[in-house]
Amino acid sequence: MSILKRAGLYCLRQRVKSLILFLVLTLAAALVLTGIAVGDAAKDATAEVQNAIGGKIILETDSEGNMSKGQNQWGTVYTYHGDMITQEMVEAIRKVEGVVDCNVEEEAGYYGAGVDFQYLPAAFGLNYTQYGEASGYTATLSSEKCAKFESGRYKLVDGRHITPEDKGVCLISKELADYNSLSVGAKIKMYSLDADDITEFTIVGIFDGTEGTSETPLTVDEIPANRGYIDCATLFALFEEELGGCYQQLTIYAEDPVSIRNVYDKISALPELKGKTLKLTMDTGEYEVVAMPLESLQKLVSTSIIIISTVSIIILILLLTIWIRGRKKEIGILLSVGKSKADIVLQIFTETCGVAVLSFAASVPISFSIADQAGAFFLSKAAAGAAGLKVQIDAADLLWLWIIGILLIGAAVLASSWPIVRANPKEILTKMS
């Protein structure tokens, strides 16, 4: 009689033992499979965070030791005498391997009074220009990468973002657009007291997120809805003498926040930056806030899988050891008819694997039903405050379940069958009698 047939007949005869083994293996398989699925989901989420956020390196002017104090008609004036960030530096940085983009975000870089439109009114109407009070605008290369848009506080509801190729364009809030019946494509004029110039801007985008953010504004500029974004090219054209086409700060986006140090070192070594009074710092705060909890979740899940696997193999060894001791007569008969110890161990392995096949199949629907709840539980323990993650079970997870399961079963069978392997046939037959 073949090993496969003997194993099948034994499982049919010992229905209670087979049922107990089935339940133990099903529970263990369901927990391991769920753990694998949650771990994969956390890993995928971490990778998405890396691609979505990336790493940031800040290049800015270093004011320490490079400022002088003077006086003018308005009072004390501080003047910076160090280096600025030139376009040549920006182009050199863009070519560094690992750099995916650069952006400038100079908040309140431009103040403009509405020539042919009105700002939302504040408590005080300060008419310090012939066109009324001015409001601040952030000058940027790419408005999409500005802090309020990246954080989700502001969202574009119409039109497009400002790009590095733009000139004479702006973004305004939906509140301001509705207040003046303005839409994307409309042209507005603003007067700059600093430049003593009227500039025409084309509205390329409208954003929301300013609603309800005004508390008790005293001036027009204190109302978030009155503040918008303009392109850097226009700022440079208005203040060519003062700015000279240079920036005070540049945000550099690295492709992978994990390897941001390599990108930082390459930028530091650029000849265009050597000897300049500029400061280079790494900023991985946003990535760490989102990704670190997910990485902690991966570690927690891995630890849980190890614990579940260890407990499962201990229970399996105990069950098989107890049952094998009760099969001395059967083992003795098999040895007496010429079956080797390897055949007997292989039969036990086949019996266990036969039940495991059914257990693994039964564990799949169970895992589907508890995967999302398990993911939420693990996330609450290791990543409180992090975004949720979608847990799915796919073919790769099932493959890992089979690999882990067969290895555990093989180890358990060998451990529980060790008395048979170690003893000689005469000892086994003697104990049988």
Short mmCIF file of C-alpha atoms in Angstrom, two decimals:
data_model
loop_
_atom_site.label_atom_id
_atom_site.label_comp_id
_atom_site.label_asym_id
_atom_site.label_seq_id
_atom_site.Cartn_x
_atom_site.Cartn_y
_atom_site.Cartn_z
CA MET A 1 0.00 0.00 0.00
CA SER A 2 1.37 3.42 -0.97
CA ILE A 3 2.19 6.18 1.53
CA LEU A 4 -0.51 8.43 0.07
CA LYS A 5 -3.19 5.76 0.48
CA ARG A 6 -2.13 4.89 4.04
CA ALA A 7 -2.17 8.58 4.95
CA GLY A 8 -5.66 9.03 3.50
CA LEU A 9 -7.08 6.01 5.30
CA TYR A 10 -5.59 7.15 8.61
CA CYS A 11 -7.18 10.61 8.29
CA LEU A 12 -10.56 9.03 7.54
CA ARG A 13 -10.32 6.64 10.50
CA GLN A 14 -9.18 9.33 12.92
CA ARG A 15 -11.87 11.93 12.14
CA VAL A 16 -11.75 13.66 15.52
CA LYS A 17 -7.96 14.08 15.40
CA SER A 18 -8.19 15.27 11.80
CA LEU A 19 -10.87 17.81 12.76
CA ILE A 20 -8.78 19.17 15.64
CA LEU A 21 -5.75 19.45 13.34
CA PHE A 22 -7.92 21.12 10.69
CA LEU A 23 -9.18 23.77 13.13
CA VAL A 24 -5.70 24.51 14.51
CA LEU A 25 -4.14 24.84 11.06
CA THR A 26 -7.07 26.90 9.71
CA LEU A 27 -6.82 29.42 12.55
CA ALA A 28 -3.04 29.67 12.25
CA ALA A 29 -3.20 29.98 8.45
CA ALA A 30 -5.89 32.69 8.61
CA LEU A 31 -3.85 34.75 11.08
CA VAL A 32 -0.61 34.37 9.12
CA LEU A 33 -2.32 35.16 5.81
CA THR A 34 -3.95 38.26 7.30
CA GLY A 35 -0.60 39.36 8.73
CA ILE A 36 1.11 38.93 5.36
CA ALA A 37 -1.65 40.93 3.63
CA VAL A 38 -1.47 43.77 6.19
CA GLY A 39 2.33 43.84 5.91
CA ASP A 40 2.14 44.05 2.12
CA ALA A 41 -0.44 46.84 2.36
CA ALA A 42 1.81 48.82 4.72
CA LYS A 43 4.79 48.27 2.42
CA ASP A 44 2.83 49.44 -0.63
CA ALA A 45 1.53 52.46 1.28
CA THR A 46 5.07 53.38 2.32
CA ALA A 47 6.23 53.16 -1.30
CA GLU A 48 3.33 55.39 -2.38
CA VAL A 49 4.28 57.91 0.28
CA GLN A 50 7.87 57.91 -0.95
CA ASN A 51 6.74 58.61 -4.51
CA ALA A 52 4.10 61.16 -3.54
CA ILE A 53 6.04 63.16 -0.96
CA GLY A 54 9.67 62.50 -1.76
CA GLY A 55 12.33 64.29 0.25
CA LYS A 56 13.01 68.00 0.48
CA ILE A 57 16.29 69.87 0.66
CA ILE A 58 16.21 73.59 1.42
CA LEU A 59 18.82 75.93 -0.06
CA GLU A 60 18.64 79.45 1.39
CA THR A 61 20.68 82.54 2.06
CA ASP A 62 22.71 82.47 5.25
CA SER A 63 22.14 85.71 7.13
CA GLU A 64 24.51 84.85 10.00
CA GLY A 65 27.50 87.15 9.75
CA ASN A 66 26.29 88.60 6.45
CA MET A 67 23.95 91.35 7.64
CA SER A 68 24.64 95.03 8.26
CA LYS A 69 22.51 97.56 10.11
CA GLY A 70 21.76 101.03 8.86
CA GLN A 71 19.23 103.85 9.08
CA ASN A 72 16.86 105.47 6.62
CA GLN A 73 13.84 107.75 6.87
CA TRP A 74 11.70 104.85 8.11
CA GLY A 75 14.08 103.70 10.86
CA THR A 76 16.58 100.84 11.24
CA VAL A 77 17.31 98.85 8.08
CA TYR A 78 19.11 95.50 7.87
CA THR A 79 20.88 94.70 4.60
CA TYR A 80 22.07 91.29 3.43
CA HIS A 81 25.54 91.29 1.81
CA GLY A 82 25.93 87.59 1.05
CA ASP A 83 25.32 85.46 -2.02
CA MET A 84 21.92 84.86 -3.59
CA ILE A 85 20.64 81.77 -5.38
CA THR A 86 21.20 82.30 -9.09
CA GLN A 87 19.50 80.68 -12.05
CA GLU A 88 22.81 79.01 -12.87
CA MET A 89 22.75 77.28 -9.48
CA VAL A 90 19.16 76.18 -10.02
CA GLU A 91 19.99 74.62 -13.40
CA ALA A 92 23.02 72.82 -11.91
CA ILE A 93 20.89 71.45 -9.08
CA ARG A 94 18.20 70.23 -11.48
CA LYS A 95 20.82 68.07 -13.23
CA VAL A 96 21.84 66.25 -10.02
CA GLU A 97 20.83 62.60 -10.05
CA GLY A 98 17.91 62.03 -7.68
CA VAL A 99 16.53 65.58 -7.97
CA VAL A 100 13.06 65.58 -9.49
CA ASP A 101 12.04 69.23 -9.16
CA CYS A 102 12.75 72.62 -7.60
CA ASN A 103 10.41 75.31 -6.38
CA VAL A 104 10.44 78.83 -4.99
CA GLU A 105 7.78 80.01 -2.56
CA GLU A 106 8.33 83.60 -1.47
CA GLU A 107 5.38 84.46 0.71
CA ALA A 108 4.22 88.08 0.44
CA GLY A 109 6.84 88.64 -2.26
CA TYR A 110 4.47 91.00 -4.03
CA TYR A 111 1.89 93.47 -2.73
CA GLY A 112 -0.76 94.62 -5.17
CA ALA A 113 -3.72 96.95 -4.88
CA GLY A 114 -6.75 96.13 -7.05
CA VAL A 115 -7.02 98.57 -9.94
CA ASP A 116 -10.10 97.09 -11.59
CA PHE A 117 -11.38 94.79 -8.81
CA GLN A 118 -12.09 95.04 -5.08
CA TYR A 119 -10.71 93.04 -2.17
CA LEU A 120 -12.98 91.63 0.52
CA PRO A 121 -13.30 94.51 3.01
CA ALA A 122 -11.66 94.60 6.46
CA ALA A 123 -12.35 96.66 9.57
CA PHE A 124 -10.00 99.45 8.52
CA GLY A 125 -9.91 100.83 4.99
CA LEU A 126 -6.28 101.93 4.60
CA ASN A 127 -6.14 103.87 1.34
CA TYR A 128 -2.38 104.33 1.23
CA THR A 129 -2.38 104.04 -2.58
CA GLN A 130 -4.62 105.75 -5.14
CA TYR A 131 -6.24 102.34 -5.67
CA GLY A 132 -6.83 101.52 -2.03
CA GLU A 133 -5.16 98.98 0.21
CA ALA A 134 -2.84 96.27 -1.15
CA SER A 135 -2.78 92.56 -0.35
CA GLY A 136 0.16 90.13 -0.34
CA TYR A 137 0.82 87.50 -3.02
CA THR A 138 3.20 84.54 -2.86
CA ALA A 139 5.67 84.49 -5.75
CA THR A 140 6.33 80.93 -6.91
CA LEU A 141 7.72 78.81 -9.71
CA SER A 142 5.13 76.06 -9.17
CA SER A 143 2.04 76.80 -7.11
CA GLU A 144 1.16 73.10 -6.97
CA LYS A 145 4.20 72.52 -4.76
CA CYS A 146 3.48 75.38 -2.39
CA ALA A 147 2.91 74.40 1.24
CA LYS A 148 -0.83 75.05 1.46
CA PHE A 149 -1.56 73.06 -1.71
CA GLU A 150 0.72 70.17 -0.72
CA SER A 151 -0.93 69.93 2.69
CA GLY A 152 -4.40 69.91 1.12
CA ARG A 153 -5.47 73.10 2.87
CA TYR A 154 -5.94 74.77 -0.53
CA LYS A 155 -7.36 72.92 -3.53
CA LEU A 156 -7.57 74.07 -7.12
CA VAL A 157 -11.24 74.14 -8.17
CA ASP A 158 -10.88 75.67 -11.62
CA GLY A 159 -8.12 76.24 -14.14
CA ARG A 160 -4.52 75.16 -13.62
CA HIS A 161 -1.50 75.82 -11.43
CA ILE A 162 1.31 78.30 -12.05
CA THR A 163 4.33 76.70 -13.78
CA PRO A 164 7.96 77.86 -14.18
CA GLU A 165 7.23 78.88 -17.79
CA ASP A 166 4.49 81.35 -16.83
CA LYS A 167 4.71 85.14 -16.80
CA GLY A 168 2.00 87.63 -15.90
CA VAL A 169 -0.34 85.05 -14.34
CA CYS A 170 -1.94 84.62 -10.94
CA LEU A 171 -4.10 82.36 -8.78
CA ILE A 172 -6.89 83.88 -6.70
CA SER A 173 -9.28 82.45 -4.13
CA LYS A 174 -12.82 81.41 -4.98
CA GLU A 175 -14.12 83.90 -2.44
CA LEU A 176 -12.35 86.78 -4.16
CA ALA A 177 -13.40 85.53 -7.61
CA ASP A 178 -17.06 85.29 -6.56
CA TYR A 179 -16.91 88.71 -4.89
CA ASN A 180 -15.78 90.31 -8.17
CA SER A 181 -17.53 87.90 -10.62
CA LEU A 182 -14.14 86.82 -11.98
CA SER A 183 -13.34 83.54 -13.73
CA VAL A 184 -10.37 81.69 -15.21
CA GLY A 185 -9.01 83.57 -18.22
CA ALA A 186 -10.05 86.98 -16.94
CA LYS A 187 -7.44 89.72 -16.73
CA ILE A 188 -6.99 91.89 -13.67
CA LYS A 189 -4.70 94.83 -12.95
CA MET A 190 -2.77 95.42 -9.73
CA TYR A 191 -0.75 98.39 -8.58
CA SER A 192 2.54 97.86 -6.72
CA LEU A 193 3.53 100.74 -4.48
CA ASP A 194 7.06 99.32 -4.14
CA ALA A 195 7.60 99.28 -7.90
CA ASP A 196 5.20 102.15 -8.62
CA ASP A 197 3.82 100.10 -11.49
CA ILE A 198 0.50 98.72 -12.72
CA THR A 199 0.78 95.11 -13.89
CA GLU A 200 -1.82 93.08 -15.74
CA PHE A 201 -2.28 89.46 -14.65
CA THR A 202 -4.22 86.64 -16.28
CA ILE A 203 -6.12 84.44 -13.83
CA VAL A 204 -5.06 80.87 -14.65
CA GLY A 205 -6.53 79.16 -11.61
CA ILE A 206 -9.00 79.54 -8.75
CA PHE A 207 -8.59 77.75 -5.41
CA ASP A 208 -10.73 77.17 -2.35
CA GLY A 209 -9.87 76.55 1.28
CA THR A 210 -10.01 80.14 2.52
CA GLU A 211 -13.65 79.99 3.56
CA GLY A 212 -14.21 80.62 7.26
CA THR A 213 -10.54 81.30 8.00
CA SER A 214 -10.94 85.03 8.69
CA GLU A 215 -11.43 85.86 12.36
CA THR A 216 -11.32 89.60 13.10
CA PRO A 217 -9.27 91.05 10.22
CA LEU A 218 -8.23 94.63 10.67
CA THR A 219 -6.60 95.05 7.26
CA VAL A 220 -7.29 93.66 3.79
CA ASP A 221 -4.08 91.63 3.83
CA GLU A 222 -5.17 89.75 6.98
CA ILE A 223 -8.01 88.10 5.05
CA PRO A 224 -6.68 84.81 3.51
CA ALA A 225 -9.17 85.07 0.64
CA ASN A 226 -7.49 88.30 -0.49
CA ARG A 227 -4.07 86.65 -0.77
CA GLY A 228 -3.06 84.74 -3.88
CA TYR A 229 -0.13 83.56 -5.97
CA ILE A 230 1.84 85.08 -8.85
CA ASP A 231 4.73 83.82 -11.00
CA CYS A 232 8.37 84.60 -10.21
CA ALA A 233 9.05 85.93 -13.71
CA THR A 234 6.73 88.88 -13.13
CA LEU A 235 8.36 89.59 -9.77
CA PHE A 236 11.79 89.61 -11.40
CA ALA A 237 10.58 91.95 -14.16
CA LEU A 238 9.21 94.42 -11.61
CA PHE A 239 12.23 94.32 -9.30
CA GLU A 240 15.02 93.53 -11.72
CA GLU A 241 17.51 95.87 -10.06
CA GLU A 242 16.82 94.68 -6.52
CA LEU A 243 16.53 90.94 -7.19
CA GLY A 244 18.73 90.49 -10.25
CA GLY A 245 16.89 87.30 -11.18
CA CYS A 246 18.02 85.60 -7.95
CA TYR A 247 16.16 83.76 -5.22
CA GLN A 248 16.49 83.83 -1.45
CA GLN A 249 15.26 80.28 -0.95
CA LEU A 250 14.93 77.19 -3.11
CA THR A 251 13.09 73.98 -2.21
CA ILE A 252 14.70 70.95 -3.87
CA TYR A 253 12.66 67.76 -4.23
CA ALA A 254 14.51 64.45 -4.02
CA GLU A 255 13.05 61.36 -5.67
CA ASP A 256 13.42 59.16 -2.60
CA PRO A 257 13.41 60.54 0.96
CA VAL A 258 15.18 57.39 2.18
CA SER A 259 18.29 58.19 0.12
CA ILE A 260 18.06 61.95 0.51
CA ARG A 261 21.49 62.08 2.13
CA ASN A 262 23.14 61.01 -1.15
CA VAL A 263 21.34 63.79 -3.03
CA TYR A 264 22.28 66.29 -0.32
CA ASP A 265 25.98 65.34 -0.60
CA LYS A 266 25.93 65.68 -4.40
CA ILE A 267 24.37 69.14 -4.20
CA SER A 268 26.84 70.22 -1.53
CA ALA A 269 29.70 69.22 -3.82
CA LEU A 270 28.50 71.32 -6.77
CA PRO A 271 31.15 73.85 -7.84
CA GLU A 272 28.41 76.47 -8.29
CA LEU A 273 27.81 76.39 -4.50
CA LYS A 274 31.40 76.24 -3.31
CA GLY A 275 32.38 79.19 -1.11
CA LYS A 276 28.91 80.75 -1.25
CA THR A 277 27.15 82.18 1.79
CA LEU A 278 24.25 79.76 1.34
CA LYS A 279 22.79 77.24 3.76
CA LEU A 280 21.73 73.72 2.72
CA THR A 281 19.48 71.65 5.00
CA MET A 282 17.49 68.45 4.68
CA ASP A 283 13.78 68.39 5.42
CA THR A 284 12.23 64.92 5.82
CA GLY A 285 9.68 65.95 8.42
CA GLU A 286 6.62 65.52 6.19
CA TYR A 287 7.77 62.07 5.04
CA GLU A 288 8.55 60.94 8.59
CA VAL A 289 5.15 62.04 9.89
CA VAL A 290 3.37 59.87 7.31
CA ALA A 291 5.82 57.05 6.59
CA MET A 292 7.32 56.28 10.00
CA PRO A 293 4.03 54.96 11.41
CA LEU A 294 3.68 52.71 8.36
CA GLU A 295 7.21 51.40 8.85
CA SER A 296 6.38 50.75 12.51
CA LEU A 297 3.30 48.88 11.33
CA GLN A 298 5.45 46.65 9.10
CA LYS A 299 7.66 45.78 12.08
CA LEU A 300 4.64 45.08 14.28
CA VAL A 301 3.10 42.81 11.66
CA SER A 302 6.39 40.95 11.12
CA THR A 303 6.69 40.39 14.87
CA SER A 304 3.07 39.18 15.01
CA ILE A 305 3.65 36.69 12.18
CA ILE A 306 6.72 35.32 13.99
CA ILE A 307 4.76 34.96 17.25
CA ILE A 308 1.79 33.31 15.52
CA SER A 309 4.08 30.93 13.62
CA THR A 310 6.02 30.03 16.77
CA VAL A 311 2.88 29.36 18.82
CA SER A 312 1.37 27.37 15.94
CA ILE A 313 4.40 25.13 15.53
CA ILE A 314 4.57 24.49 19.30
CA ILE A 315 0.89 23.47 19.37
CA LEU A 316 1.37 21.32 16.28
CA ILE A 317 4.43 19.58 17.77
CA LEU A 318 2.54 18.84 21.00
CA LEU A 319 -0.46 17.40 19.14
CA LEU A 320 1.63 15.27 16.80
CA THR A 321 3.87 14.05 19.64
CA ILE A 322 0.87 12.91 21.70
CA TRP A 323 -0.73 11.23 18.70
CA ILE A 324 2.48 9.52 17.57
CA ARG A 325 2.93 8.00 21.04
CA GLY A 326 -0.47 6.42 20.63
CA ARG A 327 0.57 4.89 17.29
CA LYS A 328 3.40 2.66 18.58
CA LYS A 329 1.61 -0.50 17.54
CA GLU A 330 0.95 0.80 14.03
CA ILE A 331 4.55 1.98 13.67
CA GLY A 332 5.87 -1.37 14.93
CA ILE A 333 3.78 -3.27 12.40
CA LEU A 334 5.00 -1.06 9.56
CA LEU A 335 8.61 -1.62 10.61
CA SER A 336 8.05 -5.37 10.87
CA VAL A 337 6.76 -5.56 7.29
CA GLY A 338 9.84 -3.74 5.99
CA LYS A 339 8.82 -0.10 5.98
CA SER A 340 11.66 2.27 6.78
CA LYS A 341 11.57 5.02 9.41
CA ALA A 342 11.75 7.55 6.57
CA ASP A 343 8.54 6.04 5.10
CA ILE A 344 6.78 6.38 8.45
CA VAL A 345 7.86 10.02 8.92
CA LEU A 346 6.86 10.79 5.35
CA GLN A 347 3.43 9.25 5.98
CA ILE A 348 2.89 11.47 9.01
CA PHE A 349 4.02 14.47 6.94
CA THR A 350 1.59 13.49 4.15
CA GLU A 351 -1.28 13.11 6.63
CA THR A 352 -0.61 16.55 8.10
CA CYS A 353 -0.21 18.17 4.69
CA GLY A 354 -3.45 16.59 3.49
CA VAL A 355 -5.34 18.26 6.31
CA ALA A 356 -3.32 21.47 5.77
CA VAL A 357 -4.47 21.70 2.14
CA LEU A 358 -8.07 21.89 3.30
CA SER A 359 -7.12 24.27 6.12
CA PHE A 360 -5.31 26.67 3.83
CA ALA A 361 -8.26 26.73 1.46
CA ALA A 362 -10.68 27.40 4.32
CA SER A 363 -8.46 30.16 5.72
CA VAL A 364 -8.79 32.32 2.59
CA PRO A 365 -12.44 33.43 3.01
CA ILE A 366 -11.86 33.85 6.74
CA SER A 367 -8.87 36.10 6.05
CA PHE A 368 -10.89 38.16 3.56
CA SER A 369 -13.47 38.87 6.26
CA ILE A 370 -10.98 39.91 8.95
CA ALA A 371 -8.25 41.58 6.82
CA ASP A 372 -9.65 45.12 6.96
CA GLN A 373 -10.42 44.88 10.69
CA ALA A 374 -6.94 43.49 11.35
CA GLY A 375 -5.39 46.31 9.33
CA ALA A 376 -7.29 48.91 11.33
CA PHE A 377 -6.27 47.21 14.59
CA PHE A 378 -2.57 47.08 13.70
CA LEU A 379 -2.71 50.68 12.45
CA SER A 380 -4.26 51.86 15.72
CA LYS A 381 -1.52 50.13 17.72
CA ALA A 382 1.52 51.19 15.70
CA ALA A 383 0.42 54.15 13.61
CA ALA A 384 -2.12 56.19 15.51
CA GLY A 385 -3.17 59.20 13.45
CA ALA A 386 -1.85 57.82 10.15
CA ALA A 387 -4.06 57.45 7.13
CA GLY A 388 -5.89 54.15 6.61
CA LEU A 389 -4.57 51.51 4.29
CA LYS A 390 -6.33 49.10 1.97
CA VAL A 391 -5.65 45.46 2.81
CA GLN A 392 -6.01 42.95 -0.02
CA ILE A 393 -5.16 39.27 -0.35
CA ASP A 394 -3.64 38.25 -3.66
CA ALA A 395 -1.92 35.23 -5.21
CA ALA A 396 1.49 36.24 -3.86
CA ASP A 397 0.10 36.19 -0.30
CA LEU A 398 -1.27 32.68 -0.85
CA LEU A 399 2.11 31.57 -2.15
CA TRP A 400 3.80 32.87 1.00
CA LEU A 401 1.18 31.10 3.11
CA TRP A 402 1.99 27.80 1.41
CA ILE A 403 5.74 28.30 1.78
CA ILE A 404 5.52 29.24 5.47
CA GLY A 405 2.92 26.51 6.15
CA ILE A 406 4.88 23.66 4.55
CA LEU A 407 8.08 24.72 6.32
CA LEU A 408 6.30 24.85 9.69
CA ILE A 409 4.61 21.49 9.14
CA GLY A 410 7.89 19.89 8.07
CA ALA A 411 9.66 21.24 11.17
CA ALA A 412 6.80 20.09 13.44
CA VAL A 413 6.70 16.58 11.94
CA LEU A 414 10.48 16.16 12.27
CA ALA A 415 10.43 17.40 15.86
CA SER A 416 7.52 15.19 16.93
CA SER A 417 8.90 12.15 15.03
CA TRP A 418 12.38 12.51 16.50
CA PRO A 419 11.88 9.58 18.95
CA ILE A 420 11.16 7.33 15.93
CA VAL A 421 14.11 8.63 13.94
CA ARG A 422 16.47 8.30 16.89
CA ALA A 423 15.36 4.84 18.11
CA ASN A 424 16.34 1.61 16.39
CA PRO A 425 13.60 -0.73 15.14
CA LYS A 426 14.27 -3.25 17.95
CA GLU A 427 13.53 -0.62 20.62
CA ILE A 428 10.30 0.38 18.88
CA LEU A 429 9.13 -3.25 18.60
CA THR A 430 10.04 -3.91 22.23
CA LYS A 431 7.98 -0.88 23.41
CA MET A 432 5.12 -2.05 21.20
CA SER A 433 4.96 -5.33 23.06
#
